[in-house]
Every structure is written in structure tokens, then in C-alpha cells.
Amino acid sequence: MANAAEHSGGHGHAGVIGGSGGRLGAARLLLWALAGALAVRQAAVVLSVPPGQWLGGFHLPGSLPGSLYDTGQFTGTPFAGLVLKPLVALAAPSLELAWISLTLLFVAAIGLVAARGLPDPVPRRTALLAAPVLTALMMVSLPVREAASPSQTAVLPVLLVLLAVFRVPGGRQAGFLIGLAAALQPALLLFAPLLWLTGRRPAAGAAAATFGGATALSWAAMPHDSWTYWIHHLAGTGLGGAPDGLANQSVHGALLRLGLAGPAEILLYAVLAAGIAFIGLRRAVRYARDGQLLLAVAITGCVAVAVSPAGWRHQLLWVLLAVAGKVGRRAADRPVWPVAVVLIMTLPSAVLLPNLAALAPVRDNVLLLAALAAACAVPFLPRSSPYWREPVPTAYGKPAAARWQRVPLLPFWRRVLSRPNLLLELLLIRVGYSLYSHIRAAAPTSRDLAEGNASQILGIERAVGLDIEHAVNHAVVNTPWLEAFFNFYYTSFHFVVPLTILAVLYWRRPGDYRWARASLGLATVLALIGFWLYPLAPPRLMPGLGFVDTVHGPQDLANPSYGAMTAISNQYAAMPSLHFGWSLWCGIVIVVLAPKGWQKLLGALHPLITVCAIVATANHWVLDAVGGAVVVGAGFGLVYVLSGPRRLRAALPAQRTVSGEEQDHGTGQDLRAPAGARTS
């Protein structure tokens, strides 16, 4: 491990490749500025808490007498309490500012040390940008947001371990730092076996000795608290929250949440913990010997939190460090692991997974699953792999010719022929829709404004003769079978049809999947702007007009809370209508791409039936559908402007013959640009 540290950037990147330019330097400064802004924001959140309430969060007596664990809220070790209690007593007036400042400085130091620990050779761009990017990501991550709260010392142990591995040259000095980290977070004593198995035995011995000395000191100074922590609560289990609470992201906590208890749960936990430790440490040793020391450290940290009886969320910063590993032979697959880790570590689990009972075991343990994946499952590439530096390149089509000569095509939005990574697509679609739902729900909901805008829409429709909503609504209400049909169509096809089309295009026509998906996403983003700028009451929520809500049932229009739907959706996000907009997108895609006439006919009927359904059920005005058509048209138009036409103009006779490599794998269409055409 010592040799690996010497060759993996422990004292600087000897293998930096590529040149640096002014743009890289400017990008580096901007990223550090972003990290600083995020740090200031985090500090402002903490400092907004009144000092008395903030200091009360320590749940520590103000002087040395008294028990650390009387309230059951302090989760640190007795050694951590031995260090913190004098600070609370002596530095209480300025402790709030000092604590958050030190925590954020430690985070920045972790970013700097970890960036220097990347395995050589490191591209110049990565060497310059890794530290600010990692620091910014940590600033917004769930562990750092929670670690900035009182009495949490999870950031300091991570920094101590990284300093011991990458910056301290001597063996015993490095072991001393790791022993201190283990005294603050006992599961980190697993780094001692890693040191031993990788040839740094003096450091391993020093780590064990330091941990033992610090623990013995805390026993001598606070025997009652030490008994409470180590014996009564089994290394802190149950302190600071119930062992089966969502904050406990360890295997033990997950088993308790699954309903297991008693001796059977303890036995299963012991077996699983032993297996995870064996597999994880074996992988960490292999990657350390391969020169990927930062990845080895991250894997060991993930193992430590997973097998600990109480592995708190604020201790899982190790998962974010695991992005140092490379996964996948194809260049298109390389972003999957880092993107998944960043999303998991920065977003609530409810954003990542739907609120379904069947997914609760996954949603409640998503951080633990990420740690277990990094420790035991993700197939990180060794540096000896031929794909380490040169993954299988992505296949691109020939640049498209611009029809609007004054609009430059964006060079980074090239036409990719290969199918995108399925996991990455599903993850981004889910996160994108969840963010859309949150933004839509947060749009203005002023009842007076929404009803005023609805009166304005109704006035325009009456002026042009489009005010057919009331007549259609009552005609359908008086025809039970038609009412049932439109209710079913309105509630069933809104999501099913677009998702089905995307799935078919992904599998059968990947070349067309990308532009279709991009146009739908852009149309949805434009619709959000409409929801914010023009809140609109649908016909069913307009008092005095006599509309019947056929889908949701009778509504109390005198009460701004219109039943259960108010809690889950913004009732005034009606303009534009994405019910119609998405159906129109479906119809256009089917008509353009479907090979058979009957398929094109069904595609054309879908938006027609949908517009009838949204009007008949009193959920939209006719002009809402017009707005939906506008945003969908704008979505297709933006894709055209940004990436060029989907089909190229006819090639010259000399270019008619096209090799298999120059055809779209999904459509078989000619991808050559005509001679003399301007390309991006």
C-alpha cells in the first residue's frame, strides 16, 4: 500500500497528461466560487438557528459532571464527548460559528486531498477541476448537510483517514490518525486490517494502539458513559434515534425495518456483516494494490458504515468518494455510476423512487444500498484493463446540415447512433419527472388570480365561438357509458402511452429515441413556465358555472382545499394542458415513425380523443389544449434548432452509396451530409 501511495498521486500527480488553457483556469475559479457559495449557504442555514437552540442540540452538560447519554440524543463515542464537553463549557458564545466554519473547512480539505489521490495518469482537465467539483458536490450532499448540525463529527474522521493514507509519510504517524478516527467512529477500525493486508503493518499496529488508548482514556474519565455506550447500547445502537429509524443506514437498521427482531435478527446481522466485511476488504486490498488507493479507502469506509450497528446518514460521505472508480467498457456507460452516486447522495429518496409500497424497502435503504454496491458489487475496472484509458467510443452520425444558415448547430449535441444506457435513462427520467412534479406543485396557487385568468380565457373563447366546454360536459354526464369511457381515458392513458412509445423507440429505433425524448422534455420544461406565469382554474373549479367534475366527484367550491387532490397536485396548473400536449407528442411521433397505416391512424386518434376527454371531464378549457400544442411545437422546434433536421436533404448522386457504419442503427437512414453543406 505504501508503494501504491507513492505511485497514485499521494504527493502530487506525476502522471498528469494533456495541456492546460485559460478556459480550464477560468472554469476552475468558477467551480471554486460555486463551492464557496454553497458553503456560505450551508453556513447561513446553520447560523439562522437561535444560538440557545443550536447549543441545545449538543445534548451535552455544560460542564464535565453529568452523563453524555441522559437524553439519548448524543450519538458520539465517550471519547468524542470527552473532547466536546469542555468546548461546550468554554466556547459556547462562539461555538456555533466555529463549529460550522471548521466543518466546511474540513469538507474543502477532503476535496483537495481526495483529488490529489486520484490514480495516475490523470488528464489535465481532471487534475484541475476534480477538487472544486468534489467539494461542491459534498457541500450539497446529505451527509454534509447533516454533519453541520451539532455534535456530529463524521467529517473529521474522513479527513483524518485521507490524511493518513495520502499525506502522512510515516507509518506510525498515519496509524495514529486512523486510530483517532476510529476513536470518534469505531467502525473505522476496519482500516487497520486494510493497512495490515497491504503491507503497512506498523501503521496498522499504531492505529489499533491509538484506538485502544483513546478508548481506555474515556473509560477512566467517564466509566458510566463508557458502560452506557459500549455495553448497554452496543456501540451506540439506539442512541440519537430508534435503531430501526431511517437515519440508521446500516445492515442492522435495514433488518429491523424489515420486521426482523430478536436472536434471529442478531444472528443474521452478524453473518451478513462478516460476509460484507470479507468481500469489501478483499476488494479494497485488490484495488489498493492496483494503485487505486482512493477507491480502496472509499470501499473500506462504505463497509465500515454498513456493518456498524448504527451507521448514520452523516457518516456516508465515503459513497461520494467512490466515484473515483471507473465502471463500464463503453464510453457511453462511464457516466452511469457517478451520476447515480451524485443523485443518491444529494436528493431525497422520494425523488429517486415512486411512492409505492412495494418499493419501500428500497426507498428506505437507498443510501445503504449504494454503500453496499460500492463495497461489494460494482465491477470497477482495474488499471490493467485495456478500457481504463480508452473505452469503446460512442458511435456518432455525420453532422447534420443546417437549414437555417444563421443558426449554429450546437457541436456537443451530436447525433448518437448507439442505444443510451438504460439505467441512466430510467434514473434521469424518474428524477426529471419528480423535479417537474415538485416545481409544478410549487407554482402560484392564488385562487382569485386563477379564477380571474379562467374568466379571461372563457371570455376569449366566447368571443371566437370556442366556449363548448359546458355543453360537452353536460352531454357526457347525461350519457353514462360515454362518461365512463372519458373518465377511464383521462386517468389511464396520460402516462402509459408516452412511456410505451419511449420504450419501443429505445428498443427498436435508438436513433429516433433521443430526439423524441429531448422534444418531450423541452416541451415539459416550457409548460412549467406557463404554470408559473399563468395560474388557471379549470372549468370544474369555477364557481357558478355549473360544471360537473366527472373524474374527482363533487367539489366544495367554497373551500380552497378541493379534496385529496389538493394535497398531491397543483389544481391551478392547467395552462398549458400537458394532458393534451403529451398526447399530441405521441400522435406526432407515431404518425412520423410508424411503418403501417393503421398505426398512424391510431396515433392521430389519440390526441383527438384526449382533447375530447379533457373538455368532457371539465378538467381543461379548449384554449388549454392550444397551449399544449404550442409548447409541444416549441419542443420539436428547439430540438431542430439545436441539433439539426432529423432527416437530411437528399444526397448528391455520387453519395448515394452508404456503408453500414454510416447508417443510423435504428432507422437505416443516410447520415452523410450533402457536399458543401455547413456542419456544426
XYZ file of C-alpha atoms in Angstrom:
680
model
C 0.000 0.000 0.000
C 2.918 2.286 0.627
C 4.235 1.710 -2.851
C 0.763 2.232 -4.247
C 0.523 5.549 -2.464
C 3.790 6.681 -3.979
C 2.551 5.979 -7.494
C -1.073 7.072 -7.186
C -0.705 10.774 -6.641
C -0.117 10.757 -2.890
C 2.326 13.657 -3.235
C 1.098 15.168 -6.486
C 0.058 13.915 -9.894
C 3.219 12.806 -11.616
C 1.223 11.367 -14.469
C -0.837 14.370 -15.483
C -1.480 14.301 -19.222
C -2.671 16.999 -21.579
C -2.168 20.726 -21.537
C -3.908 23.453 -19.615
C -5.510 26.537 -21.043
C -7.074 29.755 -19.925
C -10.541 28.288 -20.180
C -9.657 25.483 -17.746
C -8.280 28.010 -15.295
C -11.415 30.123 -15.570
C -13.616 27.047 -15.109
C -11.613 26.078 -12.026
C -12.115 29.513 -10.476
C -15.830 29.432 -11.227
C -16.175 25.990 -9.661
C -14.341 27.085 -6.529
C -16.607 30.134 -6.395
C -19.612 27.814 -6.645
C -18.242 25.641 -3.837
C -17.715 28.768 -1.740
C -21.244 29.987 -2.405
C -22.663 26.604 -1.399
C -20.571 26.700 1.775
C -21.888 30.164 2.624
C -25.435 28.951 2.025
C -24.901 25.965 4.316
C -23.404 28.195 6.992
C -26.340 30.600 6.710
C -28.791 27.737 7.260
C -26.993 26.674 10.436
C -26.462 30.205 11.746
C -30.154 31.013 11.275
C -30.912 28.723 14.227
C -31.014 30.674 17.511
C -27.783 30.116 19.493
C -29.545 28.698 22.520
C -31.464 26.205 20.449
C -28.369 25.330 18.425
C -26.210 24.705 21.510
C -29.023 22.671 22.989
C -28.615 20.371 20.015
C -25.373 19.088 21.526
C -27.361 17.500 24.328
C -24.227 17.726 26.457
C -23.988 19.105 30.000
C -22.282 22.460 30.126
C -19.586 21.227 32.485
C -17.723 17.966 32.954
C -20.059 16.411 35.570
C -23.149 14.691 34.216
C -23.855 11.887 31.745
C -23.451 12.252 27.999
C -26.362 9.978 27.271
C -29.022 11.159 29.742
C -31.181 12.499 26.920
C -30.379 9.685 24.499
C -29.676 12.213 21.741
C -25.882 12.278 21.745
C -24.611 9.596 19.329
C -20.849 10.068 19.593
C -18.382 7.878 21.432
C -17.358 8.647 25.017
C -14.021 9.844 23.622
C -15.871 12.317 21.373
C -17.853 13.509 24.377
C -14.662 13.858 26.397
C -13.381 16.256 23.735
C -16.647 18.109 23.144
C -17.796 18.755 26.710
C -15.027 21.261 27.531
C -15.687 23.016 24.216
C -19.340 23.458 25.085
C -18.435 24.836 28.504
C -15.624 27.159 27.408
C -16.509 28.265 23.881
C -20.278 28.389 23.995
C -20.624 32.035 22.868
C -18.691 31.465 19.619
C -19.052 27.709 19.249
C -21.818 27.908 16.662
C -19.737 29.889 14.179
C -16.541 27.966 14.924
C -18.258 24.603 14.505
C -19.787 25.299 11.116
C -16.615 27.025 9.881
C -14.401 24.082 10.853
C -16.848 21.581 9.370
C -16.910 23.349 5.998
C -13.129 23.810 6.034
C -12.766 20.081 6.672
C -15.018 19.403 3.673
C -12.844 21.580 1.433
C -9.739 19.824 2.752
C -11.293 16.434 1.935
C -11.905 17.627 -1.622
C -8.298 18.756 -2.012
C -6.740 15.606 -0.540
C -9.075 13.243 -2.405
C -8.395 15.000 -5.725
C -4.669 14.512 -5.153
C -5.303 10.815 -4.539
C -6.670 10.016 -7.995
C -4.654 7.241 -9.689
C -2.170 8.272 -12.371
C -2.186 9.148 -15.205
C -4.663 11.960 -14.652
C -5.860 14.169 -17.531
C -5.022 17.810 -17.042
C -8.676 18.804 -17.001
C -9.453 16.257 -14.272
C -6.437 17.306 -12.198
C -7.539 20.956 -12.277
C -11.265 20.517 -11.783
C -11.572 17.442 -9.533
C -11.073 19.267 -6.215
C -13.635 22.075 -6.714
C -16.173 19.701 -8.303
C -15.899 17.200 -5.449
C -16.034 19.967 -2.844
C -19.151 21.489 -4.401
C -20.853 18.090 -4.550
C -20.023 17.397 -0.915
C -21.405 20.778 0.131
C -24.860 19.819 -1.197
C -24.713 16.150 -0.181
C -26.966 14.738 2.519
C -24.061 13.670 4.795
C -22.512 17.156 4.903
C -25.881 18.864 5.356
C -26.488 16.683 8.405
C -22.878 16.743 9.644
C -23.059 20.516 10.017
C -25.557 20.048 12.842
C -24.345 19.991 16.460
C -22.375 17.037 17.902
C -21.817 15.324 14.534
C -18.141 14.558 13.917
C -18.473 12.430 10.777
C -16.499 14.798 8.517
C -13.380 14.861 10.694
C -12.801 11.055 10.657
C -12.962 11.049 6.858
C -10.333 13.790 6.696
C -8.107 12.004 9.233
C -8.184 8.784 7.199
C -7.422 10.557 3.923
C -4.540 12.472 5.501
C -3.152 9.228 6.956
C -3.268 7.443 3.607
C -2.175 10.195 1.215
C -0.332 12.947 3.072
C 1.487 11.448 6.087
C 4.713 9.718 5.009
C 5.473 7.772 8.189
C 3.753 4.527 9.112
C 3.106 5.118 12.822
C 2.007 8.719 12.290
C -0.562 7.536 9.750
C -1.728 4.844 12.158
C -2.139 7.447 14.890
C -4.513 9.481 12.686
C -6.566 6.427 11.760
C -6.715 5.405 15.436
C -8.105 8.847 16.305
C -10.683 8.488 13.523
C -11.720 5.099 14.934
C -11.962 6.581 18.436
C -14.552 9.003 17.038
C -16.264 6.399 14.821
C -15.392 2.847 15.967
C -16.279 1.049 12.740
C -13.378 2.832 11.042
C -11.057 0.473 12.891
C -11.595 -1.675 9.765
C -8.876 0.456 8.177
C -6.345 -1.316 10.427
C -6.856 -4.668 8.614
C -6.602 -2.808 5.290
C -3.258 -1.355 6.351
C -2.072 -4.759 7.568
C -3.100 -6.633 4.408
C -1.447 -4.052 2.142
C 1.915 -4.183 3.883
C 1.701 -1.198 6.240
C 1.854 -3.233 9.435
C 3.455 -0.577 11.679
C 0.631 1.782 10.745
C -1.950 -0.932 11.449
C -0.464 -1.574 14.865
C -0.319 2.137 15.662
C -3.972 2.538 14.644
C -5.086 -0.269 16.959
C -2.939 1.060 19.808
C -4.228 4.615 19.424
C -7.837 3.442 19.341
C -7.260 1.327 22.440
C -5.542 4.164 24.280
C -8.254 6.698 23.476
C -10.981 4.261 24.480
C -9.176 3.410 27.730
C -8.790 7.112 28.490
C -12.524 7.659 28.067
C -13.240 4.620 30.291
C -11.013 6.067 33.005
C -12.512 9.551 32.746
C -16.164 8.554 32.208
C -16.738 4.915 33.245
C -20.523 5.258 33.466
C -20.831 6.807 30.000
C -18.434 4.237 28.549
C -20.518 1.406 30.000
C -23.668 3.019 28.606
C -22.207 3.376 25.105
C -20.223 0.157 24.690
C -22.218 -2.339 26.749
C -25.739 -1.110 27.379
C -26.243 0.343 23.863
C -23.824 -1.968 21.995
C -21.536 0.633 20.410
C -24.182 3.337 20.406
C -27.107 1.403 18.950
C -30.326 3.185 19.867
C -28.696 6.483 20.826
C -29.914 9.516 18.900
C -32.925 7.681 17.497
C -34.583 4.309 17.235
C -32.346 1.563 15.771
C -34.969 0.923 13.068
C -35.248 4.618 12.151
C -34.485 5.763 8.616
C -31.419 7.649 9.850
C -29.721 4.329 10.683
C -28.464 3.297 7.229
C -26.697 0.114 8.369
C -27.484 -3.532 7.715
C -28.729 -3.822 11.287
C -31.131 -0.924 10.804
C -32.376 -2.326 7.484
C -33.125 -5.732 9.029
C -35.065 -4.095 11.847
C -37.082 -2.055 9.330
C -37.951 -5.278 7.515
C -39.618 -6.556 10.699
C -36.893 -8.898 11.946
C -36.083 -8.853 15.651
C -34.605 -10.895 18.450
C -31.842 -13.502 18.317
C -32.651 -14.460 14.711
C -32.066 -10.882 13.553
C -28.821 -10.600 15.509
C -27.526 -13.862 14.051
C -28.462 -12.851 10.500
C -26.906 -9.430 11.020
C -23.663 -10.996 12.273
C -23.475 -13.344 9.282
C -24.210 -10.569 6.767
C -21.778 -8.161 8.416
C -18.999 -10.771 8.341
C -19.669 -11.518 4.681
C -19.767 -7.828 3.706
C -16.560 -7.132 5.617
C -14.780 -10.069 3.970
C -15.880 -9.198 0.426
C -15.383 -5.463 0.856
C -11.924 -5.674 2.421
C -10.823 -8.190 -0.204
C -11.901 -5.805 -2.963
C -10.288 -2.836 -1.200
C -6.960 -4.678 -0.935
C -7.122 -5.596 -4.621
C -7.738 -2.026 -5.734
C -5.103 -0.657 -3.352
C -2.511 -2.995 -4.872
C -3.725 -1.896 -8.302
C -2.839 1.715 -7.472
C -6.428 2.895 -6.929
C -5.856 3.909 -3.336
C -8.695 6.433 -3.128
C -11.172 3.800 -4.322
C -9.807 1.322 -1.762
C -10.317 3.881 1.011
C -13.870 4.635 -0.171
C -14.777 0.928 -0.279
C -13.451 0.345 3.233
C -15.395 3.349 4.538
C -18.590 2.051 2.923
C -18.032 -1.345 4.563
C -17.450 0.292 7.948
C -20.746 2.198 7.887
C -22.733 -0.767 6.524
C -21.575 -3.271 9.162
C -21.726 -0.833 12.081
C -24.674 -1.420 14.449
C -25.618 2.228 13.888
C -24.494 3.687 10.565
C -25.892 7.202 10.347
C -26.552 9.133 7.159
C -23.985 11.782 8.067
C -21.290 9.055 8.062
C -21.823 8.027 4.437
C -19.557 10.541 2.756
C -17.465 7.544 1.682
C -20.007 6.695 -1.024
C -19.360 10.012 -2.758
C -15.623 9.278 -2.778
C -16.329 6.009 -4.599
C -16.920 7.955 -7.835
C -13.138 7.656 -8.231
C -13.718 4.166 -9.640
C -14.324 3.638 -13.355
C -17.165 1.372 -14.450
C -18.043 0.145 -17.917
C -16.216 -0.675 -21.104
C -18.181 1.764 -23.272
C -17.670 5.493 -23.069
C -21.454 5.885 -23.003
C -21.614 3.795 -19.804
C -18.969 5.721 -17.858
C -21.363 8.427 -16.528
C -23.819 5.892 -15.039
C -22.024 5.210 -11.755
C -21.001 8.804 -10.907
C -24.400 10.202 -11.887
C -26.212 7.572 -9.799
C -23.976 8.260 -6.784
C -24.399 12.035 -7.026
C -28.187 11.768 -7.296
C -28.405 9.306 -4.402
C -26.174 11.428 -2.184
C -27.858 14.771 -2.903
C -31.573 14.047 -3.411
C -34.178 12.626 -1.019
C -35.096 9.010 -1.727
C -38.675 10.074 -2.529
C -37.309 11.896 -5.587
C -35.428 8.815 -6.779
C -38.244 6.273 -6.438
C -42.050 6.472 -6.697
C -44.093 6.378 -3.509
C -45.184 2.756 -3.902
C -45.461 0.293 -1.027
C -43.601 -2.382 -2.986
C -40.587 -0.067 -3.333
C -40.484 0.964 0.337
C -37.650 -1.461 1.288
C -35.502 0.024 -1.484
C -36.545 3.634 -0.922
C -35.921 3.448 2.837
C -32.444 1.968 2.386
C -31.188 3.668 -0.770
C -28.065 5.094 0.902
C -27.211 1.718 2.420
C -27.727 0.005 -0.930
C -25.385 2.500 -2.583
C -22.734 1.791 0.064
C -23.166 -1.975 -0.349
C -22.970 -1.662 -4.119
C -19.709 0.280 -3.893
C -18.282 -2.135 -1.333
C -19.310 -5.484 -2.780
C -20.879 -5.341 -6.214
C -19.873 -2.578 -8.623
C -17.303 -4.007 -11.093
C -14.718 -1.220 -11.020
C -12.115 -1.546 -13.769
C -8.520 -2.347 -12.831
C -5.832 -0.090 -14.244
C -4.534 -3.022 -16.271
C -7.788 -3.160 -18.231
C -7.472 -2.063 -21.877
C -10.643 0.007 -21.320
C -9.178 2.002 -18.398
C -7.876 4.821 -20.584
C -9.586 4.049 -23.886
C -13.192 2.874 -23.534
C -15.169 1.740 -26.547
C -16.016 5.042 -28.257
C -19.551 6.227 -28.854
C -20.775 5.995 -32.445
C -21.892 9.338 -33.879
C -23.624 10.090 -37.120
C -22.308 12.550 -39.648
C -23.037 16.173 -38.665
C -26.405 17.334 -39.921
C -26.659 20.235 -42.345
C -28.350 23.357 -41.007
C -31.303 24.628 -42.986
C -31.201 27.950 -41.166
C -27.723 29.159 -42.036
C -27.715 31.844 -39.342
C -28.480 29.379 -36.510
C -25.321 27.483 -35.497
C -25.889 23.867 -34.501
C -24.553 23.003 -31.063
C -21.477 20.792 -31.527
C -21.954 18.935 -28.219
C -25.455 17.799 -29.241
C -24.242 15.311 -31.794
C -26.347 12.559 -33.291
C -25.596 9.431 -31.271
C -26.338 6.176 -33.053
C -25.972 3.736 -30.176
C -28.668 2.999 -27.620
C -28.209 5.032 -24.388
C -27.581 3.269 -21.097
C -30.918 2.007 -19.793
C -30.170 2.503 -16.095
C -29.061 6.068 -16.657
C -32.127 6.822 -18.778
C -34.551 5.416 -16.204
C -32.822 7.271 -13.385
C -32.817 10.612 -15.187
C -36.421 10.223 -16.372
C -37.561 9.463 -12.825
C -35.597 12.334 -11.277
C -36.702 14.696 -14.049
C -40.367 13.843 -13.553
C -40.060 14.134 -9.780
C -38.487 17.593 -10.093
C -41.205 18.548 -12.578
C -43.867 17.447 -10.074
C -42.285 19.459 -7.247
C -41.919 22.596 -9.379
C -45.457 22.221 -10.702
C -46.806 21.842 -7.169
C -44.863 24.932 -6.065
C -46.308 27.153 -8.811
C -48.539 30.048 -7.649
C -51.906 28.865 -6.351
C -53.757 32.131 -5.751
C -57.438 31.279 -6.087
C -58.513 34.807 -7.035
C -55.806 35.058 -9.692
C -56.562 31.605 -11.094
C -60.301 32.264 -11.287
C -59.679 35.673 -12.843
C -57.496 34.114 -15.529
C -60.173 31.471 -16.138
C -62.780 34.188 -16.654
C -60.397 35.809 -19.115
C -59.970 32.533 -21.022
C -63.731 31.972 -21.084
C -64.245 35.486 -22.402
C -61.787 34.895 -25.259
C -63.465 31.597 -26.127
C -66.900 33.239 -26.199
C -65.575 35.953 -28.472
C -64.312 33.417 -31.023
C -67.048 30.818 -30.515
C -64.983 28.136 -28.753
C -66.906 28.063 -25.443
C -68.159 24.480 -25.896
C -66.967 23.099 -22.537
C -70.303 23.377 -20.675
C -72.356 21.787 -23.454
C -69.895 18.932 -23.951
C -69.561 18.333 -20.219
C -73.314 18.017 -19.644
C -73.840 15.942 -22.771
C -71.299 13.427 -21.479
C -72.755 13.474 -17.951
C -76.140 12.552 -19.450
C -74.575 9.621 -21.323
C -73.250 7.212 -18.644
C -71.233 4.930 -20.941
C -69.556 7.918 -22.582
C -68.782 9.463 -19.189
C -67.182 6.194 -18.029
C -65.141 5.973 -21.235
C -63.752 9.510 -20.994
C -63.038 9.148 -17.273
C -61.084 5.963 -17.963
C -59.230 7.509 -20.885
C -58.351 10.631 -18.905
C -56.957 8.733 -15.910
C -55.282 5.810 -17.725
C -53.508 6.894 -20.904
C -51.726 10.081 -19.818
C -48.588 8.245 -18.660
C -48.973 4.819 -20.236
C -48.865 5.892 -23.887
C -45.796 8.212 -23.724
C -43.823 5.681 -21.662
C -44.760 2.894 -24.064
C -43.642 4.944 -27.066
C -40.338 5.797 -25.386
C -39.781 2.119 -24.544
C -40.474 0.989 -28.120
C -38.228 3.676 -29.580
C -35.451 2.828 -27.119
C -35.567 -0.833 -28.105
C -36.319 -0.637 -31.826
C -35.181 2.815 -33.021
C -32.464 4.267 -30.759
C -31.533 6.814 -33.400
C -35.021 8.338 -33.121
C -35.387 7.791 -29.371
C -33.047 10.629 -28.494
C -34.696 13.436 -30.480
C -38.161 12.253 -29.435
C -37.201 12.164 -25.765
C -35.488 15.555 -25.988
C -38.516 17.204 -27.604
C -40.833 15.834 -24.913
C -38.535 17.048 -22.138
C -38.204 20.534 -23.594
C -41.977 20.812 -24.051
C -42.486 19.843 -20.397
C -39.984 22.464 -19.213
C -41.755 25.127 -21.257
C -45.067 24.054 -19.725
C -43.662 24.695 -16.246
C -43.075 28.293 -17.251
C -46.736 28.549 -18.198
C -47.856 27.116 -14.848
C -45.833 29.774 -13.011
C -46.755 32.730 -15.182
C -50.429 31.979 -15.715
C -52.179 30.020 -12.910
C -55.548 28.982 -14.264
C -58.630 27.449 -12.660
C -60.049 24.578 -14.743
C -63.775 24.570 -15.506
C -64.522 22.078 -12.699
C -63.215 24.561 -10.092
C -65.095 27.628 -11.379
C -67.990 28.524 -9.042
C -71.336 29.420 -10.504
C -70.766 27.963 -13.994
C -72.411 24.587 -13.369
C -69.614 22.265 -14.493
C -69.625 18.654 -13.259
C -66.307 17.102 -12.214
C -66.819 13.607 -13.619
C -63.403 12.271 -12.511
C -62.925 13.605 -8.980
C -66.542 13.880 -7.909
C -68.359 16.906 -6.413
C -66.049 19.644 -5.096
C -66.764 22.154 -2.331
C -66.018 25.302 -4.317
C -66.381 27.444 -1.187
C -63.335 25.702 0.278
C -59.904 26.340 -1.304
C -58.943 22.758 -0.373
C -60.606 20.727 -3.092
C -60.419 17.273 -1.570
C -57.464 14.889 -1.597
C -56.205 16.079 -4.989
C -55.158 19.421 -3.499
C -52.513 17.730 -1.366
C -50.792 15.964 -4.266
C -51.178 18.307 -7.221
C -51.435 21.993 -8.049
C -55.048 22.339 -9.129
C -54.331 25.599 -10.973
C -51.563 24.229 -13.239
C -53.888 23.959 -16.220
C -52.344 26.225 -18.874
C -50.920 24.710 -20.986
C -52.575 21.295 -20.879
C -49.903 18.617 -20.788
C -52.636 16.018 -20.923
C -53.206 17.166 -24.478
C -49.599 18.208 -25.111
C -48.163 14.794 -24.297
C -50.874 13.078 -26.326
C -50.093 15.361 -29.285
C -46.400 14.460 -28.943
C -47.399 10.788 -29.004
C -49.522 11.303 -32.092
C -46.789 13.159 -33.993
C -44.126 10.562 -33.159
C -46.390 7.675 -34.170
C -47.502 9.316 -37.408
C -43.911 10.139 -38.362
C -42.295 6.824 -37.420
C -44.951 4.096 -37.517
C -44.499 1.800 -40.543
C -48.159 0.842 -41.024
C -51.178 2.938 -41.899
C -53.399 1.616 -39.108
C -50.718 2.509 -36.583
C -50.563 6.055 -37.929
C -54.363 6.257 -37.684
C -54.311 5.195 -34.025
C -51.593 7.741 -33.361
C -53.666 10.504 -34.916
C -56.772 9.483 -32.953
C -55.022 9.585 -29.568
C -54.724 13.406 -29.261
C -58.212 13.808 -30.728
C -59.765 11.542 -28.086
C -57.638 13.171 -25.381
C -58.846 16.698 -26.172
C -62.424 15.415 -26.022
C -61.685 13.787 -22.657
C -60.120 16.845 -21.024
C -63.054 19.019 -22.109
C -65.770 16.459 -21.347
C -64.467 15.852 -17.817
C -64.267 19.633 -17.141
C -60.541 19.449 -16.427
C -59.429 21.899 -19.138
C -60.605 24.700 -21.367
C -60.237 24.372 -25.118
C -57.524 27.030 -25.115
C -55.545 24.918 -22.652
C -55.188 22.359 -25.426
C -53.998 25.120 -27.746
C -51.347 25.993 -25.163
C -50.309 22.340 -25.002
C -49.924 22.262 -28.765
C -47.779 25.414 -28.639
C -45.283 24.016 -26.110
C -45.024 20.697 -27.965
C -44.391 22.513 -31.214
C -41.775 24.627 -29.471
C -40.142 21.453 -28.094
C -39.790 19.968 -31.564
C -38.590 23.311 -32.879
C -35.872 23.651 -30.236
C -34.569 20.167 -30.992
C -34.433 21.089 -34.657
C -32.562 24.316 -33.956
C -30.119 22.736 -31.513
C -29.269 19.545 -33.387
C -30.435 19.974 -36.960
C -33.069 18.168 -39.037
C -33.935 14.581 -38.172
C -33.679 13.542 -41.847
C -31.103 15.083 -44.152
C -31.689 16.566 -47.556
C -31.229 14.220 -50.498
C -27.588 13.387 -51.097
C -25.860 14.041 -54.390
C -25.706 11.092 -56.848
C -22.062 10.438 -56.030
C -23.036 9.989 -52.369
C -25.925 7.575 -52.775
C -23.927 4.524 -51.693
C -23.662 4.382 -47.942
C -21.702 1.913 -45.866
C -23.268 0.137 -42.933
C -21.272 2.247 -40.499
C -22.817 5.431 -41.951
C -26.415 4.369 -41.412
C -28.489 5.014 -38.353
C -28.641 1.754 -36.457
C -32.207 2.454 -35.532
C -33.631 3.863 -38.772
C -31.213 2.894 -41.520
C -31.333 6.427 -42.908
C -28.405 8.088 -44.658
C -26.299 10.091 -42.234
C -23.956 11.747 -44.699
C -24.187 15.487 -45.050
C -24.533 16.749 -48.620
C -21.427 18.126 -50.246
C -20.703 21.728 -49.368
C -23.196 21.798 -46.525
C -22.209 23.743 -43.422
C -21.824 21.453 -40.421
C -21.570 22.140 -36.746
